[in-house]
Short mmCIF file of N, CA, C and O in Angstrom, two decimals:
data_model
loop_
_atom_site.label_atom_id
_atom_site.label_comp_id
_atom_site.label_asym_id
_atom_site.label_seq_id
_atom_site.Cartn_x
_atom_site.Cartn_y
_atom_site.Cartn_z
N MET A 204 33.03 43.34 -12.53
CA MET A 204 32.03 42.50 -11.95
C MET A 204 32.41 41.04 -12.14
O MET A 204 32.80 40.63 -13.20
N GLY A 205 32.21 40.28 -11.11
CA GLY A 205 32.51 38.85 -11.18
C GLY A 205 31.24 38.04 -11.39
O GLY A 205 30.15 38.46 -11.03
N ALA A 206 31.43 36.91 -11.98
CA ALA A 206 30.29 36.01 -12.19
C ALA A 206 30.24 35.01 -11.05
O ALA A 206 31.27 34.61 -10.51
N GLY A 207 29.08 34.58 -10.70
CA GLY A 207 28.93 33.62 -9.61
C GLY A 207 27.88 32.57 -9.96
O GLY A 207 27.06 32.75 -10.83
N VAL A 208 27.97 31.49 -9.25
CA VAL A 208 26.99 30.42 -9.43
C VAL A 208 26.19 30.30 -8.14
O VAL A 208 26.75 30.25 -7.06
N VAL A 209 24.91 30.27 -8.30
CA VAL A 209 24.04 30.12 -7.15
C VAL A 209 23.44 28.72 -7.22
O VAL A 209 22.87 28.32 -8.24
N TYR A 210 23.57 27.97 -6.14
CA TYR A 210 23.02 26.63 -6.08
C TYR A 210 21.81 26.65 -5.16
O TYR A 210 21.90 27.08 -4.02
N MET A 211 20.69 26.22 -5.67
CA MET A 211 19.49 26.16 -4.85
C MET A 211 19.07 24.70 -4.71
O MET A 211 18.93 23.99 -5.69
N LYS A 212 18.91 24.31 -3.48
CA LYS A 212 18.49 22.93 -3.22
C LYS A 212 17.01 22.80 -3.57
O LYS A 212 16.18 23.58 -3.12
N SER A 213 16.71 21.81 -4.36
CA SER A 213 15.33 21.57 -4.76
C SER A 213 14.58 20.90 -3.62
O SER A 213 15.10 20.03 -2.93
N SER A 214 13.37 21.31 -3.44
CA SER A 214 12.56 20.68 -2.40
C SER A 214 11.42 19.89 -3.07
O SER A 214 10.27 19.98 -2.67
N GLU A 215 11.78 19.15 -4.11
CA GLU A 215 10.79 18.35 -4.82
C GLU A 215 10.24 17.25 -3.94
O GLU A 215 10.90 16.75 -3.05
N ASP A 216 9.03 16.88 -4.24
CA ASP A 216 8.36 15.79 -3.55
C ASP A 216 8.59 14.51 -4.36
O ASP A 216 8.00 14.34 -5.41
N ASN A 217 9.47 13.64 -3.87
CA ASN A 217 9.78 12.40 -4.57
C ASN A 217 9.39 11.16 -3.78
O ASN A 217 9.70 10.06 -4.19
N GLU A 218 8.73 11.34 -2.67
CA GLU A 218 8.35 10.22 -1.81
C GLU A 218 6.87 9.90 -1.96
O GLU A 218 6.03 10.80 -1.92
N GLY A 219 6.57 8.63 -2.11
CA GLY A 219 5.18 8.20 -2.18
C GLY A 219 4.58 8.11 -0.79
O GLY A 219 5.28 8.15 0.22
N PRO A 220 3.27 7.99 -0.71
CA PRO A 220 2.60 7.91 0.58
C PRO A 220 2.89 6.59 1.30
O PRO A 220 3.17 5.58 0.66
N LYS A 221 2.79 6.63 2.60
CA LYS A 221 2.98 5.44 3.42
C LYS A 221 1.63 4.74 3.56
O LYS A 221 0.63 5.36 3.92
N ILE A 222 1.61 3.44 3.29
CA ILE A 222 0.40 2.63 3.40
C ILE A 222 0.46 1.87 4.71
O ILE A 222 1.45 1.21 5.01
N THR A 223 -0.61 1.98 5.49
CA THR A 223 -0.66 1.30 6.78
C THR A 223 -1.94 0.48 6.90
O THR A 223 -2.95 0.79 6.27
N PHE A 224 -1.87 -0.55 7.72
CA PHE A 224 -3.00 -1.44 7.97
C PHE A 224 -3.37 -1.33 9.44
O PHE A 224 -2.50 -1.38 10.30
N GLU A 225 -4.66 -1.20 9.70
CA GLU A 225 -5.12 -1.10 11.07
C GLU A 225 -4.80 -2.39 11.82
O GLU A 225 -4.95 -3.48 11.28
N GLU A 226 -4.33 -2.23 13.05
CA GLU A 226 -4.07 -3.41 13.89
C GLU A 226 -5.34 -4.23 14.01
O GLU A 226 -6.42 -3.68 14.16
N GLY A 227 -5.19 -5.52 13.93
CA GLY A 227 -6.33 -6.40 14.05
C GLY A 227 -7.13 -6.54 12.76
O GLY A 227 -8.21 -7.11 12.77
N LYS A 228 -6.60 -6.02 11.66
CA LYS A 228 -7.29 -6.13 10.37
C LYS A 228 -7.55 -7.60 10.07
O LYS A 228 -6.68 -8.44 10.22
N ASP A 229 -8.76 -7.88 9.64
CA ASP A 229 -9.12 -9.25 9.28
C ASP A 229 -8.30 -9.67 8.07
O ASP A 229 -8.30 -9.00 7.05
N THR A 230 -7.59 -10.74 8.20
CA THR A 230 -6.72 -11.19 7.11
C THR A 230 -7.21 -12.48 6.48
O THR A 230 -6.43 -13.25 5.93
N ASN A 231 -8.50 -12.74 6.58
CA ASN A 231 -9.09 -13.88 5.88
C ASN A 231 -9.58 -13.40 4.51
O ASN A 231 -10.19 -12.35 4.40
N TYR A 232 -9.31 -14.18 3.49
CA TYR A 232 -9.71 -13.83 2.14
C TYR A 232 -10.69 -14.86 1.60
O TYR A 232 -10.49 -16.06 1.76
N THR A 233 -11.76 -14.37 0.98
CA THR A 233 -12.67 -15.24 0.25
C THR A 233 -12.81 -14.68 -1.16
O THR A 233 -12.65 -13.47 -1.39
N SER A 234 -13.08 -15.55 -2.11
CA SER A 234 -13.09 -15.14 -3.51
C SER A 234 -14.20 -14.14 -3.83
O SER A 234 -14.14 -13.46 -4.86
N ASP A 235 -15.19 -13.99 -2.96
CA ASP A 235 -16.26 -13.03 -3.23
C ASP A 235 -15.99 -11.65 -2.64
O ASP A 235 -16.84 -10.76 -2.71
N MET A 236 -14.80 -11.43 -2.08
CA MET A 236 -14.47 -10.12 -1.51
C MET A 236 -14.33 -9.09 -2.62
O MET A 236 -13.76 -9.37 -3.67
N THR A 237 -14.84 -7.89 -2.34
CA THR A 237 -14.72 -6.78 -3.29
C THR A 237 -13.47 -5.96 -2.94
O THR A 237 -12.87 -6.12 -1.87
N GLU A 238 -13.11 -5.05 -3.83
CA GLU A 238 -11.99 -4.15 -3.56
C GLU A 238 -12.30 -3.32 -2.31
O GLU A 238 -11.41 -3.08 -1.49
N GLU A 239 -13.55 -2.93 -2.15
CA GLU A 239 -13.95 -2.17 -0.97
C GLU A 239 -13.70 -2.97 0.31
O GLU A 239 -13.22 -2.43 1.31
N ASP A 240 -14.01 -4.27 0.27
CA ASP A 240 -13.75 -5.13 1.43
C ASP A 240 -12.26 -5.17 1.75
O ASP A 240 -11.86 -5.09 2.91
N LEU A 241 -11.43 -5.31 0.72
CA LEU A 241 -9.99 -5.40 0.93
C LEU A 241 -9.40 -4.09 1.43
O LEU A 241 -8.42 -4.09 2.19
N LEU A 242 -9.97 -2.96 1.02
CA LEU A 242 -9.44 -1.65 1.40
C LEU A 242 -9.91 -1.19 2.78
O LEU A 242 -9.40 -0.20 3.31
N LYS A 243 -10.84 -1.93 3.37
CA LYS A 243 -11.32 -1.56 4.70
C LYS A 243 -10.16 -1.60 5.69
O LYS A 243 -9.38 -2.54 5.71
N ASP A 244 -10.02 -0.56 6.48
CA ASP A 244 -8.97 -0.43 7.51
C ASP A 244 -7.56 -0.27 6.93
O ASP A 244 -6.57 -0.52 7.62
N VAL A 245 -7.46 0.14 5.66
CA VAL A 245 -6.17 0.46 5.05
C VAL A 245 -6.12 1.97 4.87
O VAL A 245 -7.10 2.58 4.44
N LYS A 246 -5.00 2.59 5.22
CA LYS A 246 -4.84 4.04 5.13
C LYS A 246 -3.59 4.38 4.33
O LYS A 246 -2.64 3.59 4.27
N ALA A 247 -3.59 5.58 3.74
CA ALA A 247 -2.41 6.09 3.04
C ALA A 247 -2.18 7.53 3.49
O ALA A 247 -3.09 8.36 3.44
N GLN A 248 -0.95 7.81 3.93
CA GLN A 248 -0.60 9.12 4.45
C GLN A 248 0.66 9.60 3.75
O GLN A 248 1.65 8.88 3.67
N ASP A 249 0.62 10.84 3.25
CA ASP A 249 1.76 11.43 2.57
C ASP A 249 2.31 12.57 3.42
O ASP A 249 1.53 13.34 4.01
N ASP A 250 3.63 12.69 3.48
CA ASP A 250 4.26 13.74 4.30
C ASP A 250 3.81 15.13 3.88
O ASP A 250 3.64 16.01 4.71
N ARG A 251 3.64 15.36 2.59
CA ARG A 251 3.25 16.69 2.11
C ARG A 251 1.75 16.86 1.93
O ARG A 251 1.21 17.92 2.21
N ASP A 252 1.10 15.84 1.40
CA ASP A 252 -0.31 15.97 1.04
C ASP A 252 -1.27 15.51 2.13
O ASP A 252 -2.48 15.68 2.00
N GLY A 253 -0.75 14.91 3.19
CA GLY A 253 -1.61 14.44 4.26
C GLY A 253 -2.30 13.13 3.90
O GLY A 253 -1.72 12.26 3.25
N ASP A 254 -3.57 13.02 4.28
CA ASP A 254 -4.33 11.79 4.07
C ASP A 254 -4.68 11.64 2.58
O ASP A 254 -5.41 12.46 2.03
N VAL A 255 -4.15 10.60 1.95
CA VAL A 255 -4.45 10.30 0.55
C VAL A 255 -5.09 8.91 0.42
O VAL A 255 -4.95 8.24 -0.59
N THR A 256 -5.80 8.52 1.47
CA THR A 256 -6.45 7.21 1.50
C THR A 256 -7.36 7.01 0.30
O THR A 256 -7.47 5.89 -0.21
N GLU A 257 -8.00 8.07 -0.17
CA GLU A 257 -8.91 7.95 -1.31
C GLU A 257 -8.20 7.50 -2.59
O GLU A 257 -8.84 7.01 -3.52
N SER A 258 -6.87 7.60 -2.63
CA SER A 258 -6.12 7.17 -3.82
C SER A 258 -5.81 5.68 -3.82
O SER A 258 -5.33 5.15 -4.81
N LEU A 259 -6.07 5.00 -2.70
CA LEU A 259 -5.74 3.57 -2.59
C LEU A 259 -6.51 2.72 -3.58
O LEU A 259 -7.71 2.92 -3.78
N THR A 260 -5.81 1.78 -4.18
CA THR A 260 -6.43 0.78 -5.04
C THR A 260 -5.77 -0.57 -4.76
O THR A 260 -4.68 -0.64 -4.19
N VAL A 261 -6.44 -1.63 -5.19
CA VAL A 261 -5.86 -2.96 -5.13
C VAL A 261 -5.27 -3.23 -6.51
O VAL A 261 -6.00 -3.26 -7.51
N GLU A 262 -3.96 -3.38 -6.58
CA GLU A 262 -3.31 -3.60 -7.87
C GLU A 262 -3.53 -5.01 -8.38
O GLU A 262 -3.89 -5.22 -9.53
N THR A 263 -3.32 -5.98 -7.49
CA THR A 263 -3.47 -7.37 -7.92
C THR A 263 -3.68 -8.28 -6.72
O THR A 263 -3.31 -7.93 -5.59
N ILE A 264 -4.27 -9.41 -6.98
CA ILE A 264 -4.45 -10.48 -5.99
C ILE A 264 -3.97 -11.75 -6.66
O ILE A 264 -4.41 -12.08 -7.76
N TYR A 265 -3.03 -12.44 -6.03
CA TYR A 265 -2.61 -13.71 -6.62
C TYR A 265 -2.36 -14.74 -5.53
O TYR A 265 -1.91 -14.42 -4.44
N PRO A 266 -2.69 -16.01 -5.83
CA PRO A 266 -2.53 -17.07 -4.83
C PRO A 266 -1.06 -17.45 -4.65
O PRO A 266 -0.28 -17.43 -5.61
N LYS A 267 -0.72 -17.79 -3.43
CA LYS A 267 0.60 -18.33 -3.15
C LYS A 267 0.62 -19.80 -3.57
O LYS A 267 -0.43 -20.43 -3.69
N ASN A 268 1.79 -20.35 -3.77
CA ASN A 268 1.92 -21.74 -4.23
C ASN A 268 1.32 -22.75 -3.27
O ASN A 268 0.88 -23.81 -3.70
N ASP A 269 1.29 -22.44 -1.98
CA ASP A 269 0.77 -23.40 -1.01
C ASP A 269 -0.76 -23.49 -1.03
O ASP A 269 -1.34 -24.38 -0.41
N GLY A 270 -1.43 -22.57 -1.73
CA GLY A 270 -2.88 -22.58 -1.82
C GLY A 270 -3.59 -22.13 -0.55
O GLY A 270 -4.81 -22.10 -0.51
N LYS A 271 -2.84 -21.80 0.48
CA LYS A 271 -3.43 -21.40 1.76
C LYS A 271 -3.45 -19.90 1.95
O LYS A 271 -4.05 -19.41 2.90
N GLN A 272 -2.76 -19.17 1.09
CA GLN A 272 -2.69 -17.72 1.21
C GLN A 272 -2.82 -17.07 -0.16
O GLN A 272 -2.52 -17.69 -1.19
N VAL A 273 -3.26 -15.83 -0.15
CA VAL A 273 -3.21 -14.99 -1.33
C VAL A 273 -2.40 -13.75 -0.98
O VAL A 273 -2.38 -13.32 0.18
N SER A 274 -1.74 -13.20 -1.97
CA SER A 274 -0.99 -11.97 -1.79
C SER A 274 -1.78 -10.84 -2.44
O SER A 274 -2.21 -10.96 -3.59
N VAL A 275 -2.03 -9.78 -1.67
CA VAL A 275 -2.76 -8.63 -2.17
C VAL A 275 -1.81 -7.44 -2.18
O VAL A 275 -1.18 -7.15 -1.17
N ILE A 276 -1.69 -6.78 -3.33
CA ILE A 276 -0.81 -5.62 -3.45
C ILE A 276 -1.67 -4.36 -3.54
O ILE A 276 -2.53 -4.24 -4.41
N PHE A 277 -1.43 -3.45 -2.59
CA PHE A 277 -2.13 -2.18 -2.52
C PHE A 277 -1.25 -1.08 -3.11
O PHE A 277 -0.02 -1.13 -2.96
N VAL A 278 -1.86 -0.09 -3.74
CA VAL A 278 -1.14 1.03 -4.34
C VAL A 278 -1.79 2.32 -3.90
O VAL A 278 -3.02 2.43 -3.86
N ALA A 279 -0.95 3.32 -3.58
CA ALA A 279 -1.44 4.66 -3.26
C ALA A 279 -0.55 5.67 -3.97
O ALA A 279 0.62 5.41 -4.23
N LYS A 280 -1.13 6.84 -4.28
CA LYS A 280 -0.33 7.90 -4.91
C LYS A 280 -0.68 9.23 -4.29
O LYS A 280 -1.77 9.42 -3.73
N ASP A 281 0.27 10.15 -4.40
CA ASP A 281 0.04 11.50 -3.88
C ASP A 281 -0.28 12.45 -5.03
O ASP A 281 -0.39 12.03 -6.19
N LYS A 282 -0.40 13.74 -4.73
CA LYS A 282 -0.78 14.73 -5.74
C LYS A 282 0.28 14.91 -6.83
O LYS A 282 -0.03 15.37 -7.92
N ASN A 283 1.53 14.54 -6.53
CA ASN A 283 2.60 14.62 -7.53
C ASN A 283 2.80 13.30 -8.26
O ASN A 283 3.80 13.10 -8.92
N ASN A 284 1.84 12.40 -8.10
CA ASN A 284 1.87 11.07 -8.73
C ASN A 284 3.03 10.20 -8.28
O ASN A 284 3.47 9.33 -9.02
N ASN A 285 3.53 10.43 -7.07
CA ASN A 285 4.49 9.51 -6.47
C ASN A 285 3.70 8.31 -5.99
O ASN A 285 2.69 8.46 -5.31
N VAL A 286 4.14 7.12 -6.38
CA VAL A 286 3.40 5.90 -6.11
C VAL A 286 4.15 5.05 -5.09
O VAL A 286 5.37 5.00 -5.08
N ASN A 287 3.37 4.38 -4.25
CA ASN A 287 3.93 3.44 -3.29
C ASN A 287 3.07 2.19 -3.30
O ASN A 287 1.86 2.26 -3.50
N LYS A 288 3.72 1.03 -3.09
CA LYS A 288 3.01 -0.24 -3.06
C LYS A 288 3.33 -0.97 -1.77
O LYS A 288 4.42 -0.83 -1.23
N LYS A 289 2.37 -1.75 -1.31
CA LYS A 289 2.59 -2.58 -0.13
C LYS A 289 1.80 -3.87 -0.28
O LYS A 289 0.69 -3.86 -0.79
N ARG A 290 2.40 -4.96 0.16
CA ARG A 290 1.78 -6.28 0.04
C ARG A 290 1.36 -6.78 1.41
O ARG A 290 2.03 -6.55 2.41
N ILE A 291 0.23 -7.47 1.44
CA ILE A 291 -0.22 -8.14 2.65
C ILE A 291 -0.66 -9.54 2.23
O ILE A 291 -1.19 -9.74 1.15
N TYR A 292 -0.37 -10.52 3.09
CA TYR A 292 -0.81 -11.88 2.82
C TYR A 292 -2.10 -12.14 3.59
O TYR A 292 -2.23 -11.80 4.75
N HIS A 293 -3.07 -12.72 2.90
CA HIS A 293 -4.35 -13.09 3.49
C HIS A 293 -4.47 -14.61 3.44
O HIS A 293 -4.09 -15.23 2.45
N GLY A 294 -5.02 -15.18 4.50
CA GLY A 294 -5.34 -16.60 4.47
C GLY A 294 -6.55 -16.82 3.58
O GLY A 294 -7.47 -16.04 3.57
N SER A 295 -6.52 -17.88 2.78
CA SER A 295 -7.67 -18.18 1.93
C SER A 295 -8.39 -19.40 2.47
O SER A 295 -7.89 -20.11 3.33
N SER A 296 -9.57 -19.64 1.96
CA SER A 296 -10.41 -20.78 2.38
C SER A 296 -10.70 -20.76 3.87
O SER A 296 -10.73 -21.80 4.52
N GLY A 297 -10.85 -19.55 4.43
CA GLY A 297 -11.22 -19.43 5.83
C GLY A 297 -10.10 -19.64 6.81
O GLY A 297 -10.30 -19.60 8.01
N ARG A 298 -8.87 -19.83 6.35
CA ARG A 298 -7.74 -20.00 7.27
C ARG A 298 -7.20 -18.64 7.66
O ARG A 298 -7.03 -17.78 6.83
N GLN A 299 -6.89 -18.47 8.92
CA GLN A 299 -6.33 -17.21 9.42
C GLN A 299 -4.83 -17.22 9.17
O GLN A 299 -4.16 -18.22 9.33
N CYS A 300 -4.29 -16.10 8.73
CA CYS A 300 -2.84 -16.00 8.56
C CYS A 300 -2.36 -14.69 9.16
O CYS A 300 -3.15 -13.83 9.50
N ARG A 301 -1.08 -14.52 9.26
CA ARG A 301 -0.52 -13.33 9.87
C ARG A 301 -0.47 -12.19 8.86
O ARG A 301 -0.33 -12.41 7.67
N LYS A 302 -0.58 -10.97 9.40
CA LYS A 302 -0.39 -9.80 8.56
C LYS A 302 1.11 -9.66 8.34
O LYS A 302 1.91 -9.90 9.23
N SER A 303 1.50 -9.31 7.12
CA SER A 303 2.92 -9.25 6.80
C SER A 303 3.24 -7.99 6.02
O SER A 303 2.45 -7.56 5.19
N ALA A 304 4.38 -7.44 6.29
CA ALA A 304 4.89 -6.32 5.50
C ALA A 304 5.95 -6.85 4.54
O ALA A 304 6.97 -6.23 4.32
N ALA A 305 5.70 -8.00 3.98
CA ALA A 305 6.68 -8.64 3.09
C ALA A 305 7.04 -7.75 1.93
O ALA A 305 8.18 -7.72 1.49
N GLY A 306 6.10 -7.02 1.39
CA GLY A 306 6.40 -6.04 0.37
C GLY A 306 6.53 -4.71 1.07
O GLY A 306 5.54 -4.12 1.44
N THR A 307 7.72 -4.26 1.31
CA THR A 307 7.90 -3.02 2.04
C THR A 307 7.57 -1.84 1.16
O THR A 307 7.55 -1.95 -0.06
N ASP A 308 7.32 -0.70 1.77
CA ASP A 308 7.03 0.50 1.02
C ASP A 308 8.15 0.75 0.03
O ASP A 308 9.31 0.65 0.36
N ARG A 309 7.76 1.06 -1.20
CA ARG A 309 8.74 1.40 -2.23
C ARG A 309 8.38 2.73 -2.81
O ARG A 309 7.30 3.07 -3.05
#
């Protein structure tokens, strides 16, 4: 009898969910906005787990140096605890700014 090696490709889930923003999302920020306000029209979709929008949280909000924008970082995770983050810039003090995918999905 001969010995053999069997190689099985793992089908592990190593990808975090994709975070998307609804077109036309209001990108004005005011200091009295709640996390619920910021999460409005934000979705998270995982290839294996489907809709994981309920896992979305706001990780941090910090002002840009120009004082006209704030950066908001959103986080979502799937059932295997794969995490993904995405950043969007909001205009502050009532100024409108563009939606940006400056922080790409990681």
